[in-house]
Amino acid sequence: MKPFYYLLFTLLSLGSSLPLAAAPRRDFAAQYRPDRRIVIDTRREGDSVRLYLRFPSAAQIRRGFPLHVALWADYDAKRVLWQDTVRHVARRLRREGETATLDFCLPLNRLRVGQVLSLATGPADEAASGEAAWLRLTPEHLSRSFILTDSVGQPLLRHYVRAGEPFMIDSYGPDLNVQAYRYPLSSLAAAPPMAGPGAQPAQPRKLSAQDSVRYQAGSLLRFQAGLYLLRVSEQEPRSGLLVEDNTFPALTSADELIAPLLYLTTSAERKKLFDAPDPKKAVDQFWLTVAGNNQTIARQLIRTYYGRVQEANQLFSAHKAGWLSDRGMLYLVLGPPETVYREAGEERWLYRADQGLGGTFVFRAKPSTFAPDNYELVRRPEYEQLWYAAVEQWRKGRTARPGR
């Protein structure tokens, strides 16, 4: 029996140094499902930071459970730095149709730039899952003393508005003057995933403001189309605001409907659409031809493609409309990623091998004043076959990812 006891003693003494079973990697794909994604915004209020959350459905708030808040060193961290709960969630909710909003404060001294917050209702471990709301803290999140609201004072929780849409800047403390700098809108679409470094025209390293206007916080504002930087003081970081025409993030005009076809058509085909006597009718005919003159399939293709354009605009708009961005490009053609991993300033989108369209795409963080959450695709020549196969699916009247 001595060998058995010796072995048992050895295993117990080494227990603390034995490797633990690896926790499953967090899948952040839910962050790119508008029907599941919890939207977050912040405002600095003295020695606190107020968080505003919008749930796409009140059903996401688990009855009787508190809101669990966890702080992490990064998206892929396994050990939580700090955690707390917000109780009596139901009493704090404001319902707006199917959605529900909630706000509460966290102590500023607990938070650091670069750390990541996760928030979820339900069992405590759900705050560690990719289904929770996640937010990487930027200087803007911890320092900006105002939020954007609609005309009746409800938080917008988005960094875009439509030209002429009434909104307000709600500052904490005494009303402040807000300086707004306007820059030209960008219409430069992302290059294909296999494009080389010279595929895009050189961009200026610094944009020049077209004009600047000072407003009183709390007053009703309406901006013309453009890209804006907002600032209330020299001590605060500037905050970007995208202002687009018409019904953004949805598309309605003929030119708006033709532009996203960039990823599926040749330049000659797009010129023919733009030059048609009735461009909107020409767009319908384009989709009908793709669908083999089957109106049902044509309607499905239109709903799917332009539905993705609208979702991309909601998810990725910052320094330009979301469908023009690298992530927006893949979202339109391949659909929402099936699996998303985040680690060390990178984001990986995984698609299953289905109809020859499986693959992994790597994005690297490239934040800017206008777009603190911006990621750029690492382009590779080997993506060419996958990309053209996906485009061909659309040109044959079949969506690249069925059901989306």
XYZ file of C-alpha atoms in Angstrom:
404
model
C 0.000 0.000 0.000
C 2.933 2.339 0.485
C 3.316 3.151 -3.241
C -0.380 4.102 -3.441
C -0.172 6.551 -0.496
C 3.052 7.979 -1.844
C 1.404 8.584 -5.227
C -1.659 10.158 -3.601
C 0.519 12.473 -1.486
C 2.514 13.463 -4.551
C -0.621 14.324 -6.563
C -2.101 16.387 -3.712
C 1.138 18.269 -3.187
C 1.368 19.075 -6.888
C -2.330 19.927 -7.256
C -1.778 23.669 -7.242
C 0.723 23.439 -10.094
C -1.281 21.066 -12.308
C -2.827 22.836 -15.317
C -6.526 23.535 -15.050
C -8.875 22.445 -17.836
C -8.920 25.221 -20.401
C -12.059 27.337 -20.260
C -13.918 27.530 -23.567
C -13.023 30.550 -25.669
C -15.595 33.320 -25.623
C -17.578 33.569 -28.823
C -18.534 37.202 -29.490
C -20.711 36.505 -32.539
C -23.780 37.783 -30.646
C -22.247 41.265 -30.752
C -23.012 41.256 -34.491
C -26.647 40.178 -34.219
C -28.748 43.367 -33.923
C -31.624 41.355 -32.449
C -29.362 40.166 -29.574
C -26.787 42.925 -29.188
C -26.998 45.120 -26.080
C -25.935 48.688 -26.909
C -23.901 50.727 -24.389
C -22.998 54.389 -24.009
C -21.382 56.324 -21.140
C -21.185 59.769 -19.543
C -18.716 61.053 -16.965
C -20.496 62.450 -13.900
C -18.013 63.783 -11.352
C -16.289 60.830 -9.717
C -18.626 58.333 -11.437
C -19.303 57.008 -14.902
C -22.947 56.523 -15.847
C -23.638 53.587 -18.152
C -26.652 53.528 -20.450
C -27.799 50.159 -21.803
C -30.414 49.363 -24.419
C -31.712 45.796 -24.648
C -33.225 44.930 -28.071
C -35.887 42.959 -26.223
C -37.144 43.296 -22.671
C -37.248 39.476 -22.647
C -33.428 39.511 -22.390
C -33.743 40.825 -18.841
C -34.121 37.794 -16.619
C -36.853 38.351 -14.083
C -35.610 38.301 -10.495
C -31.912 38.413 -11.444
C -29.663 41.439 -10.865
C -27.446 42.951 -13.517
C -23.953 41.475 -13.155
C -21.054 43.807 -13.937
C -17.527 42.452 -14.426
C -14.241 44.179 -15.268
C -11.535 42.370 -17.273
C -8.010 43.155 -18.422
C -9.008 42.237 -21.998
C -11.651 40.401 -24.000
C -9.900 37.049 -23.660
C -8.984 37.392 -19.956
C -9.872 34.380 -17.812
C -9.710 36.083 -14.417
C -12.059 38.921 -13.496
C -10.470 42.058 -12.008
C -13.559 43.287 -10.208
C -17.285 42.551 -10.180
C -20.484 43.900 -8.714
C -24.250 43.687 -9.147
C -27.002 46.192 -9.865
C -30.138 45.093 -8.067
C -33.810 45.934 -8.583
C -33.264 46.047 -12.332
C -36.990 45.952 -13.123
C -37.547 49.217 -11.243
C -34.878 50.989 -13.295
C -36.122 49.931 -16.733
C -37.686 52.265 -19.278
C -39.583 50.440 -21.986
C -39.716 51.814 -25.525
C -41.806 49.432 -27.602
C -40.014 46.093 -27.637
C -36.736 47.583 -26.375
C -35.820 48.522 -22.817
C -33.200 50.947 -21.493
C -31.410 51.053 -18.168
C -28.802 53.356 -16.616
C -26.669 53.232 -13.464
C -23.311 54.537 -12.186
C -19.937 52.919 -11.516
C -17.101 54.504 -9.493
C -14.548 56.096 -11.803
C -11.596 55.048 -9.640
C -12.353 51.381 -10.428
C -11.982 51.847 -14.174
C -8.959 52.237 -16.438
C -8.581 52.972 -20.145
C -8.060 49.719 -22.066
C -9.943 47.533 -19.609
C -13.129 45.787 -20.698
C -16.536 45.756 -19.029
C -19.086 42.970 -19.420
C -22.703 43.225 -18.266
C -25.496 40.657 -18.224
C -28.674 39.735 -16.399
C -29.154 36.144 -15.327
C -26.774 33.786 -13.490
C -23.482 35.444 -12.508
C -21.384 33.423 -14.975
C -23.314 34.892 -17.926
C -21.385 38.152 -17.476
C -18.317 36.193 -18.636
C -19.937 34.912 -21.842
C -19.809 36.432 -25.291
C -23.585 36.904 -25.114
C -23.180 39.655 -22.507
C -22.786 43.336 -23.340
C -19.090 44.164 -23.768
C -17.332 47.530 -23.822
C -13.646 48.367 -24.126
C -13.065 51.536 -22.120
C -11.587 54.433 -24.095
C -10.606 57.923 -22.892
C -13.901 59.120 -24.360
C -15.921 56.653 -22.280
C -14.274 57.777 -19.054
C -14.042 61.527 -19.744
C -16.930 62.651 -21.979
C -19.414 64.640 -19.887
C -22.326 64.505 -22.323
C -24.509 62.082 -24.254
C -26.678 62.492 -27.323
C -30.430 62.328 -26.765
C -33.503 62.509 -28.964
C -35.774 65.538 -29.016
C -37.526 64.488 -25.783
C -34.335 63.729 -23.861
C -34.092 59.942 -24.235
C -30.549 58.605 -24.891
C -29.868 57.917 -28.586
C -27.219 55.252 -27.863
C -25.804 55.653 -31.366
C -23.122 57.821 -32.915
C -25.040 58.748 -36.040
C -28.108 60.864 -36.823
C -29.952 61.753 -40.020
C -29.546 65.162 -41.616
C -32.204 67.422 -40.142
C -33.084 64.932 -37.382
C -33.652 66.851 -34.121
C -31.396 65.802 -31.237
C -29.839 67.293 -28.121
C -26.514 67.220 -26.302
C -27.201 66.493 -22.645
C -24.239 67.600 -20.497
C -23.647 66.722 -16.875
C -23.556 69.697 -14.519
C -23.993 73.255 -15.781
C -24.974 73.605 -19.426
C -21.850 73.940 -21.531
C -21.076 75.287 -24.970
C -20.426 72.500 -27.474
C -18.003 73.146 -30.318
C -18.905 71.201 -33.472
C -16.343 70.812 -36.275
C -17.696 69.551 -39.608
C -15.674 67.430 -42.052
C -16.608 65.944 -45.445
C -18.262 62.532 -45.588
C -16.270 59.624 -46.988
C -17.741 57.412 -49.725
C -14.630 55.233 -50.061
C -15.687 51.580 -49.877
C -13.500 48.816 -48.489
C -11.244 47.036 -50.957
C -11.859 43.280 -51.491
C -10.249 40.966 -48.907
C -7.545 39.790 -51.344
C -6.579 43.301 -52.512
C -2.953 44.422 -52.320
C -1.651 47.499 -50.490
C -2.062 49.770 -53.517
C -5.710 48.898 -54.189
C -7.030 51.997 -52.397
C -6.164 55.581 -53.294
C -3.903 57.330 -50.799
C -5.867 59.070 -48.051
C -4.855 62.343 -46.369
C -3.270 61.792 -42.975
C -5.281 64.671 -41.544
C -8.740 65.972 -42.457
C -9.419 69.691 -42.653
C -12.599 70.995 -41.020
C -15.032 72.672 -43.413
C -16.523 74.855 -40.700
C -17.038 75.133 -36.950
C -20.094 76.191 -34.936
C -20.681 76.610 -31.199
C -23.943 75.401 -29.656
C -25.480 75.554 -26.201
C -25.820 72.102 -24.623
C -29.465 71.271 -24.002
C -30.732 73.120 -27.062
C -32.464 71.335 -29.944
C -30.002 70.761 -32.806
C -30.258 69.781 -36.461
C -27.093 69.134 -38.480
C -26.537 68.937 -42.216
C -24.840 65.825 -43.618
C -21.189 65.484 -42.682
C -18.721 64.008 -40.219
C -18.529 65.951 -36.961
C -16.259 66.215 -33.959
C -17.924 67.467 -30.774
C -16.090 68.936 -27.785
C -17.237 70.763 -24.647
C -13.802 71.608 -23.250
C -10.097 71.286 -23.962
C -9.807 68.780 -21.109
C -12.169 66.275 -22.737
C -11.469 64.067 -25.758
C -13.428 64.885 -28.886
C -16.411 62.706 -29.819
C -17.310 61.717 -33.382
C -20.796 61.996 -34.894
C -21.821 60.802 -38.357
C -24.701 62.673 -40.033
C -26.180 61.001 -43.121
C -28.970 61.961 -45.518
C -32.442 60.475 -46.012
C -33.543 57.441 -43.961
C -30.117 56.221 -42.804
C -29.314 53.512 -41.692
C -31.883 52.239 -44.218
C -31.472 53.037 -47.923
C -34.262 54.443 -50.104
C -32.975 56.553 -52.997
C -31.820 54.931 -56.239
C -28.213 56.099 -55.798
C -28.153 54.672 -52.264
C -29.443 51.297 -53.517
C -26.929 51.111 -56.363
C -23.832 52.068 -54.345
C -23.625 48.878 -52.163
C -23.807 46.741 -55.318
C -20.140 47.675 -55.664
C -19.249 44.342 -54.056
C -21.321 42.278 -56.525
C -21.053 44.086 -59.867
C -18.611 45.483 -62.376
C -18.089 49.221 -62.834
C -19.803 48.984 -66.236
C -22.894 47.391 -64.670
C -23.104 50.097 -62.013
C -22.689 52.869 -64.603
C -25.573 51.367 -66.571
C -27.730 51.415 -63.428
C -26.834 55.012 -62.564
C -27.451 56.176 -66.161
C -30.808 54.397 -66.572
C -33.849 56.653 -67.199
C -35.429 55.170 -64.060
C -32.523 53.969 -61.829
C -34.796 52.536 -59.148
C -36.627 50.417 -61.692
C -33.250 49.388 -63.104
C -32.175 48.140 -59.653
C -35.331 46.022 -59.409
C -34.633 44.622 -62.863
C -31.039 43.817 -61.876
C -32.228 41.672 -58.979
C -34.990 40.099 -61.058
C -32.439 39.082 -63.696
C -30.148 37.639 -61.009
C -33.132 35.670 -59.678
C -33.884 34.164 -63.103
C -37.064 36.270 -63.389
C -38.477 34.653 -60.244
C -40.116 37.541 -58.350
C -40.265 35.655 -55.044
C -36.534 34.941 -55.106
C -35.796 38.507 -56.237
C -37.726 39.917 -53.266
C -35.840 37.588 -50.908
C -32.484 38.677 -52.340
C -33.403 42.352 -52.001
C -34.593 41.902 -48.397
C -31.466 39.956 -47.466
C -28.883 42.184 -49.120
C -30.312 45.560 -48.160
C -31.249 44.212 -44.731
C -27.561 43.479 -44.251
C -26.670 46.978 -45.461
C -28.945 48.482 -42.812
C -27.564 46.186 -40.092
C -23.978 46.977 -41.112
C -24.800 50.671 -40.836
C -26.173 50.123 -37.339
C -23.195 48.037 -36.235
C -20.159 49.658 -37.857
C -20.935 53.304 -38.692
C -18.315 55.682 -37.319
C -16.053 57.685 -39.627
C -18.221 56.557 -42.575
C -21.356 54.511 -43.213
C -20.958 51.005 -41.806
C -21.400 49.161 -45.118
C -18.313 50.974 -46.466
C -16.065 49.599 -43.703
C -13.986 46.404 -43.790
C -16.278 44.564 -41.404
C -19.337 45.910 -43.226
C -18.047 44.569 -46.553
C -17.792 41.012 -45.235
C -21.109 41.353 -43.410
C -22.886 42.204 -46.690
C -21.416 39.448 -48.833
C -20.871 36.605 -46.342
C -23.394 37.557 -43.660
C -22.897 37.838 -39.903
C -19.857 35.858 -38.691
C -20.753 32.504 -37.171
C -17.988 32.689 -34.561
C -15.969 35.696 -33.361
C -12.843 35.575 -31.194
C -11.180 38.675 -29.722
C -7.656 38.807 -28.359
C -4.671 41.192 -28.157
C -6.072 43.898 -30.421
C -7.378 41.394 -32.969
C -10.766 40.094 -33.952
C -11.238 36.844 -35.868
C -14.383 36.086 -37.874
C -14.972 32.411 -38.611
C -17.333 30.988 -41.230
C -18.014 27.277 -41.535
C -16.989 25.437 -44.714
C -20.364 25.553 -46.451
C -20.688 25.527 -50.246
C -16.952 26.265 -50.361
C -17.363 29.525 -48.441
C -15.683 28.675 -45.138
C -12.779 30.724 -43.881
C -11.244 32.834 -41.136
C -10.757 36.593 -41.434
C -8.465 38.543 -39.127
C -9.098 42.190 -38.229
C -6.666 44.389 -36.336
C -7.716 47.279 -34.150
C -7.036 50.667 -35.715
C -8.788 53.222 -33.498
C -9.074 56.893 -34.366
C -10.731 60.002 -32.972
C -13.739 59.449 -35.222
C -13.820 55.665 -34.811
C -12.426 54.392 -31.464
C -13.772 50.886 -32.191
C -12.446 50.617 -35.751
C -10.891 47.374 -37.073
C -9.130 46.851 -40.397
C -9.029 43.560 -42.280
C -5.687 41.825 -42.790
C -5.932 41.221 -46.551
C -4.491 38.050 -48.033
C -4.222 36.722 -51.622
C -5.670 33.346 -50.560
C -9.054 34.985 -49.912
C -9.591 35.460 -53.662
C -11.199 32.093 -54.375
C -13.501 32.327 -51.355
C -14.530 35.895 -52.214
C -15.410 35.189 -55.824
C -17.285 32.040 -54.817
C -19.414 34.109 -52.426
C -20.094 36.770 -55.074
C -21.029 34.034 -57.543
C -23.646 32.737 -55.122
C -25.309 36.139 -55.200
C -25.020 36.373 -58.984
C -26.725 32.983 -59.265
C -29.619 34.157 -57.122
C -28.556 32.373 -53.951
C -27.548 34.271 -50.831
C -24.029 33.480 -49.642
C -25.276 32.463 -46.193
C -28.738 30.860 -46.432
C -31.353 32.301 -44.077
C -29.575 35.644 -43.604
